[in-house]
PDB file of C-alpha atoms in Angstrom:
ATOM      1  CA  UNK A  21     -21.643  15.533  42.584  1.00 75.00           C
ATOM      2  CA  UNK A  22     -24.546  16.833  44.228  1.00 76.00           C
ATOM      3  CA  UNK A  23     -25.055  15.764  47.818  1.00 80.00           C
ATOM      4  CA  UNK A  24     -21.497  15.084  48.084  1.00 81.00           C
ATOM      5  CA  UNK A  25     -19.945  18.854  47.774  1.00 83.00           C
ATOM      6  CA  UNK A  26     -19.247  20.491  50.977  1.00 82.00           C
ATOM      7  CA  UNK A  27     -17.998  23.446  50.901  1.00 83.00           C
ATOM      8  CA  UNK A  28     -20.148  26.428  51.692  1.00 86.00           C
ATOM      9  CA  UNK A  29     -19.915  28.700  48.731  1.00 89.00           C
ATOM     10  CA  UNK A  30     -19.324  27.615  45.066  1.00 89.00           C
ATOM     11  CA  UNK A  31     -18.346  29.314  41.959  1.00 90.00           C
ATOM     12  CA  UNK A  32     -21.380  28.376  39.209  1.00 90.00           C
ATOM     13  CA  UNK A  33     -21.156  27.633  35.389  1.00 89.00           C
ATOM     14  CA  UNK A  34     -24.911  26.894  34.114  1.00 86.00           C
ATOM     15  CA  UNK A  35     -25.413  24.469  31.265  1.00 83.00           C
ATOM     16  CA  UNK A  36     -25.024  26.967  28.961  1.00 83.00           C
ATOM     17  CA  UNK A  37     -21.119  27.544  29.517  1.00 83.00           C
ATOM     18  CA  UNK A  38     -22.201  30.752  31.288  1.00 86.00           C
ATOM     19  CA  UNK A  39     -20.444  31.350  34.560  1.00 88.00           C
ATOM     20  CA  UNK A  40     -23.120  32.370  36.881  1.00 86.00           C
ATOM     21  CA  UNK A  41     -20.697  33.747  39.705  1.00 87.00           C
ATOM     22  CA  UNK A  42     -20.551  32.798  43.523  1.00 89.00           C
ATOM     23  CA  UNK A  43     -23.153  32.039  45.423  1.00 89.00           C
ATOM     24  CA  UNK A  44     -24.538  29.449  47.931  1.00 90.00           C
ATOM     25  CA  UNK A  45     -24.144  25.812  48.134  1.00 86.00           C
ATOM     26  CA  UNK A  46     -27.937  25.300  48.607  1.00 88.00           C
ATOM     27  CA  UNK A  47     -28.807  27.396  46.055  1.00 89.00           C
ATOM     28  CA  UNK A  48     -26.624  26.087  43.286  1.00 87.00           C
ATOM     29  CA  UNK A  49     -28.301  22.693  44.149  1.00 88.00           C
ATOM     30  CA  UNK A  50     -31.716  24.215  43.963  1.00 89.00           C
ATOM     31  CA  UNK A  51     -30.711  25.835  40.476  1.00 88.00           C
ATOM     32  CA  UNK A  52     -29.827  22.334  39.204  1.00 87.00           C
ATOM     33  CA  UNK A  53     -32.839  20.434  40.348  1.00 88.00           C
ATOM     34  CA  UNK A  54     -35.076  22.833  38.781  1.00 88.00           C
ATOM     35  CA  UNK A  55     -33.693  22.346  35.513  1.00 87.00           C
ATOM     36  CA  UNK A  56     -33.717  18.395  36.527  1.00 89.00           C
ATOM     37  CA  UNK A  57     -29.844  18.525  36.185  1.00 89.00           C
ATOM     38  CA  UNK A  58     -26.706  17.905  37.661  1.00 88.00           C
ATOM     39  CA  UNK A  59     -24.157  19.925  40.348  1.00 87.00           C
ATOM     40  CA  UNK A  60     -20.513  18.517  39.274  1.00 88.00           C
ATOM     41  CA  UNK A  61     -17.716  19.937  41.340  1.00 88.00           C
ATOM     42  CA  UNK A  62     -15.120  20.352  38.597  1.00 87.00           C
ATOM     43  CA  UNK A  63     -12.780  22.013  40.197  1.00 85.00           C
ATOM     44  CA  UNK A  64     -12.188  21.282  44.095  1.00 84.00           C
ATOM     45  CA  UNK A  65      -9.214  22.988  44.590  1.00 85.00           C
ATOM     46  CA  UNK A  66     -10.009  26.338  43.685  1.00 84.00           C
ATOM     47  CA  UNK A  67     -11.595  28.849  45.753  1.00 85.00           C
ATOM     48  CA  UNK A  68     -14.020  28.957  45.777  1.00 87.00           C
ATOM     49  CA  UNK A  69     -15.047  25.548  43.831  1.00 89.00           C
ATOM     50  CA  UNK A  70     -15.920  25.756  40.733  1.00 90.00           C
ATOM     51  CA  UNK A  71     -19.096  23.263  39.922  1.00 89.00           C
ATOM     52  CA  UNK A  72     -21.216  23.125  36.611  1.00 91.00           C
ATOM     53  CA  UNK A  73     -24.649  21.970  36.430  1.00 89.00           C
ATOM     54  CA  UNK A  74     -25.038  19.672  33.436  1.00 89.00           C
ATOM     55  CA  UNK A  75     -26.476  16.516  32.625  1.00 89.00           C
ATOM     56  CA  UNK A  76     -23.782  14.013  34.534  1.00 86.00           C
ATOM     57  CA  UNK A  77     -25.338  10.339  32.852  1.00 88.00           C
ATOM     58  CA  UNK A  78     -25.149  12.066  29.337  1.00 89.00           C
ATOM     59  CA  UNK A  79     -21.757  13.559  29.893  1.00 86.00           C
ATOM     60  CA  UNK A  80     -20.631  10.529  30.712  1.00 89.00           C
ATOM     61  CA  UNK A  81     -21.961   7.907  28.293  1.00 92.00           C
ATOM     62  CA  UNK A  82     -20.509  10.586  25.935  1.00 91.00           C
ATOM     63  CA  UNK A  83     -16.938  10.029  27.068  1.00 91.00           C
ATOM     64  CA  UNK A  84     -17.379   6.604  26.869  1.00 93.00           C
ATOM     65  CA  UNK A  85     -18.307   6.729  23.123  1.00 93.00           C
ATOM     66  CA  UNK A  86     -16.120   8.930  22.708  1.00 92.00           C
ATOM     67  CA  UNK A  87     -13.296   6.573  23.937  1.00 91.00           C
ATOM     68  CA  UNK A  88     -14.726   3.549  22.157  1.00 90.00           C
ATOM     69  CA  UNK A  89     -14.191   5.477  19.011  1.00 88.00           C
ATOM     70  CA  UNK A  90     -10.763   6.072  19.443  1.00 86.00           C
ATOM     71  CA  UNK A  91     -10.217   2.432  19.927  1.00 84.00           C
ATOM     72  CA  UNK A  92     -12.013   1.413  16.450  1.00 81.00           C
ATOM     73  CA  UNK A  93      -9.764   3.582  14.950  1.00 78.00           C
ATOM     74  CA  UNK A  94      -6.405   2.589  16.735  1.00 74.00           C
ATOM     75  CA  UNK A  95      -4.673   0.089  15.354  1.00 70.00           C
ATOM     76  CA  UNK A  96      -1.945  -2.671  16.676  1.00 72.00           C
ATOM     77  CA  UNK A  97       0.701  -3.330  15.322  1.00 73.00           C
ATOM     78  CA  UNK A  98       1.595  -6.805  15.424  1.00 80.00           C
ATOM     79  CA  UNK A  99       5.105  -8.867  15.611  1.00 87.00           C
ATOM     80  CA  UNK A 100       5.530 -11.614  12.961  1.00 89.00           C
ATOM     81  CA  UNK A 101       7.920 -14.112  13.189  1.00 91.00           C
ATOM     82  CA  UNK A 102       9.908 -15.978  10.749  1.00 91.00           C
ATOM     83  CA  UNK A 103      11.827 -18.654  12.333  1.00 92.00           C
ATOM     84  CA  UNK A 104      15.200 -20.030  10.260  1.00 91.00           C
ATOM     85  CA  UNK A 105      18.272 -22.435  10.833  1.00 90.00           C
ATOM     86  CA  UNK A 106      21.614 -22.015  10.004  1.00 90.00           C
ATOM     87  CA  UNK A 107      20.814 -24.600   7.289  1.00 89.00           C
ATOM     88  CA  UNK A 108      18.127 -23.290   5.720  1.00 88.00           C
ATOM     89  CA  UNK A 109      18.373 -23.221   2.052  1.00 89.00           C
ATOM     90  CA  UNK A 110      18.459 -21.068  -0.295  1.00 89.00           C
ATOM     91  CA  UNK A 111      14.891 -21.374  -1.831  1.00 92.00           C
ATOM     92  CA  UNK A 112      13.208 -21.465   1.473  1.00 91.00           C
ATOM     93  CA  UNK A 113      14.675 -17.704   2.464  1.00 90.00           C
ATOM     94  CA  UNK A 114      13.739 -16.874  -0.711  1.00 92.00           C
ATOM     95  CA  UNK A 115       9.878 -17.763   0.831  1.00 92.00           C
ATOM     96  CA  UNK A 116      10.817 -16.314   4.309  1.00 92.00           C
ATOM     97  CA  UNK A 117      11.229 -13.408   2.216  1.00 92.00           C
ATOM     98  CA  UNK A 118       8.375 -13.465   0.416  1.00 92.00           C
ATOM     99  CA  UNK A 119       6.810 -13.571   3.968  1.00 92.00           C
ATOM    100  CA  UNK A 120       8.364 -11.026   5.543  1.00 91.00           C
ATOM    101  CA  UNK A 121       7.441  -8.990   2.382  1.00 91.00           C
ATOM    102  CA  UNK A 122       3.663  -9.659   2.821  1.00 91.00           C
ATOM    103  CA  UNK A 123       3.894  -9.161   6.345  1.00 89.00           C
ATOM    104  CA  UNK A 124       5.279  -5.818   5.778  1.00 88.00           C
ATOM    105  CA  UNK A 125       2.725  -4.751   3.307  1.00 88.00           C
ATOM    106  CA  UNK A 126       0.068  -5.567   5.774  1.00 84.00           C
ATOM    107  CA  UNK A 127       1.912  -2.664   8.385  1.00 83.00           C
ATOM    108  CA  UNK A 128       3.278  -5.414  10.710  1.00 86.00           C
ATOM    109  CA  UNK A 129       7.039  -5.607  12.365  1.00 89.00           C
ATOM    110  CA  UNK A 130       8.889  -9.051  11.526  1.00 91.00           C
ATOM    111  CA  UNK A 131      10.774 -10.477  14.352  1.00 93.00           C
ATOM    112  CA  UNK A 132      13.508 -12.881  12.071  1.00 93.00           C
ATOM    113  CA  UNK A 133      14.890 -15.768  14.200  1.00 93.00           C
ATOM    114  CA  UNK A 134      18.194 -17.908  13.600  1.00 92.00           C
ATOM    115  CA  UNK A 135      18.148 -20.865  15.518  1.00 93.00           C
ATOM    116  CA  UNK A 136      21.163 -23.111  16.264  1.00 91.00           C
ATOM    117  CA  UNK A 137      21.360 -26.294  17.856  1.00 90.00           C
ATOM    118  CA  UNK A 138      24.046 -28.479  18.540  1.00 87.00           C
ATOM    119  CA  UNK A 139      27.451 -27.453  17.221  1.00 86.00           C
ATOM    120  CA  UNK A 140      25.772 -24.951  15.078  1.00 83.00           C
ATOM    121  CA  UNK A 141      25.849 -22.829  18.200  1.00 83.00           C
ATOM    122  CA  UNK A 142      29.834 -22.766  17.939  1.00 85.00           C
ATOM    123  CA  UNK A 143      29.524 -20.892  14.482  1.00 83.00           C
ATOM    124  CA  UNK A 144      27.201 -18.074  14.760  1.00 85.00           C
ATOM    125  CA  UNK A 145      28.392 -16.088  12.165  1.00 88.00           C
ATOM    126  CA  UNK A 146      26.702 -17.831   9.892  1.00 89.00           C
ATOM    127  CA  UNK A 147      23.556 -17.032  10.978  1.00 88.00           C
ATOM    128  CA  UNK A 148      24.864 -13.677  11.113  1.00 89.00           C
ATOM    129  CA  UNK A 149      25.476 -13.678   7.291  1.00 89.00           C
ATOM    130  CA  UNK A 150      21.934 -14.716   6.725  1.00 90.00           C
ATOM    131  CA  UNK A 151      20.426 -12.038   8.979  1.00 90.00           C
ATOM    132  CA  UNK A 152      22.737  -9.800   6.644  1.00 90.00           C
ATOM    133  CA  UNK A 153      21.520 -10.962   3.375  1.00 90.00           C
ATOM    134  CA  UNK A 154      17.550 -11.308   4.416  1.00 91.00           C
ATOM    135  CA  UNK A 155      18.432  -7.422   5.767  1.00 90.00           C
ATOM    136  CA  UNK A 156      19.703  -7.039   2.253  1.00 90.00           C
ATOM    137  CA  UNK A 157      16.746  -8.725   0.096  1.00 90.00           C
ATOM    138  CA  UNK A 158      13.755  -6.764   2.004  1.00 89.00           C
ATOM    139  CA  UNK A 159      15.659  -2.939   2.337  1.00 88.00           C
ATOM    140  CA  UNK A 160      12.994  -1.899  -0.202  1.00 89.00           C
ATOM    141  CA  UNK A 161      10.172  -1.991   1.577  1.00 87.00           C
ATOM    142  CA  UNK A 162      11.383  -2.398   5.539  1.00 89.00           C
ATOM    143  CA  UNK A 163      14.102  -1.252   7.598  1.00 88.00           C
ATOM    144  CA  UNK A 164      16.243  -2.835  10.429  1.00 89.00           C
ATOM    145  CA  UNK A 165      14.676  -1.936  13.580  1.00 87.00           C
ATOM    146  CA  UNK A 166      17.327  -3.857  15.690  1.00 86.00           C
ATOM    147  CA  UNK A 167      20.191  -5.517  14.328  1.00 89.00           C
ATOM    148  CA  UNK A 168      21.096  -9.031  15.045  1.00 87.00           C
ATOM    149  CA  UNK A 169      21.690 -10.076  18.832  1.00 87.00           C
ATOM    150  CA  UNK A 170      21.686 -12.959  20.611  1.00 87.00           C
ATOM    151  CA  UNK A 171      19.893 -14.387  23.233  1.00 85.00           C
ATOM    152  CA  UNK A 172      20.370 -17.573  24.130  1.00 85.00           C
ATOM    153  CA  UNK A 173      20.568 -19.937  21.241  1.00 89.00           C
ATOM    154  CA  UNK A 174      19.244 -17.760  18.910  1.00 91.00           C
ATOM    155  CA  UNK A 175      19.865 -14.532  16.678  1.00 91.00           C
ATOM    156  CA  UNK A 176      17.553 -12.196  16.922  1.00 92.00           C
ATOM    157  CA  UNK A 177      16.560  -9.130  13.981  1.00 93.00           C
ATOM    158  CA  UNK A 178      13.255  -6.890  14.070  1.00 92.00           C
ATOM    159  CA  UNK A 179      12.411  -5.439  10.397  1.00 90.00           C
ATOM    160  CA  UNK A 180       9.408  -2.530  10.432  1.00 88.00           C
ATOM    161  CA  UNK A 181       7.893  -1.135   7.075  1.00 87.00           C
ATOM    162  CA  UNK A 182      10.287   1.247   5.606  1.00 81.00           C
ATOM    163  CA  UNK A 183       9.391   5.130   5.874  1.00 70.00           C
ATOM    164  CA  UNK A 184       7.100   6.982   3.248  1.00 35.00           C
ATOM    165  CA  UNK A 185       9.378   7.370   0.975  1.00 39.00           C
ATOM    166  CA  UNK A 186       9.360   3.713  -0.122  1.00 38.00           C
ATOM    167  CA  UNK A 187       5.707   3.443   0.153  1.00 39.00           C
ATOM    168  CA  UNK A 188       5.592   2.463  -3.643  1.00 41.00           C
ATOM    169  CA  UNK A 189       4.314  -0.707  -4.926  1.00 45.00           C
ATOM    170  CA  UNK A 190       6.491  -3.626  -3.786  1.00 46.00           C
ATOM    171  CA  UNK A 191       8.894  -4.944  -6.212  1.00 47.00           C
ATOM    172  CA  UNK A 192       8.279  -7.910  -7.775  1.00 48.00           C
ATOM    173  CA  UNK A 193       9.773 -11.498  -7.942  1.00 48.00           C
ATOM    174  CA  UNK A 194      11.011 -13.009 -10.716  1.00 48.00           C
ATOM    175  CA  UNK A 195      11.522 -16.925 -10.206  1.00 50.00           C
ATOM    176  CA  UNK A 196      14.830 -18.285 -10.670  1.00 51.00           C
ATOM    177  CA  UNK A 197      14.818 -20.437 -13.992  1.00 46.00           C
TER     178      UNK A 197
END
């Protein structure tokens, strides 16, 4: 920028988006200060060089806003756990569910744990089985992202909302009488 180009001759693009054609170093600079602007070398590789005069500190609070308003408008997704036990009863999946279902709705993936301890680490497949069913009671509104492994003393199964197709109101529950 400025001071800091050195090569002799440089190709010129004015404010305007106007290329001005090649001419001297020196003169390009004096070009820029008279409009009480900027000489950007934008492209150093060329040959010549290719610099712009432009308004650097407005360029570049411009690409800053620009780049804080993509991250408003990204959002995260975030992982939701629901942690269970081999002995976890039937009522209280039906909530896990319930919980998986709302944090579906809300455009988060559910990370669904099975934890044994003990013995119950002898007889995984029931854990397994409940993976299976909870995969079962939420294929509505989410699909399996990764089916059940283990890692250590746990089963492991990621759910993510369920394509477009399914993005119709979420069934509802009827209690059990």
């Amino acid at each position: 920028m400025n001071e800091q180009i050195t090569a002799p001759q440089v190709r010129v693009i004015d404010d305007a988006g106007e290329q001005i054609g090649v001419i001297a170093l020196e003169e390009a600079r004096a070009m820029a200060t008279g409009r009480q602007l900027d000489l950007v070398e934008v492209a150093r590789n060329a040959n010549p060089p290719v610099c712009r005069i432009m308004d650097h500190g407005k360029y570049m609070f411009d690409r800053q806003k620009r780049e804080r308003d993509k991250r408003k408008v990204q959002s995260r997704v975030e992982v939701k756990e629901i942690r269970l036990s081999p002995r976890t009863g039937e009522h209280d999946v039906a909530i896990a569910v319930g919980k998986i279902e709302r944090f579906i709705a809300d455009g988060s993936r559910v990370k669904v744990r099975v934890r044994f301890r003990g013995r119950e680490r002898f007889n995984q497949e029931v854990g397994r089985q409940m993976l299976r069913r909870v995969a079962q009671e939420v294929a509505d509104f989410a699909t399996v992202e990764s089916e059940p492994s283990s890692e250590g003393n746990t089963l492991i199964m990621v759910l993510l909302p369920a394509t477009q197709k399914s993005s119709a109101p979420a069934r509802q529950r009827v209690p059990a009488a």
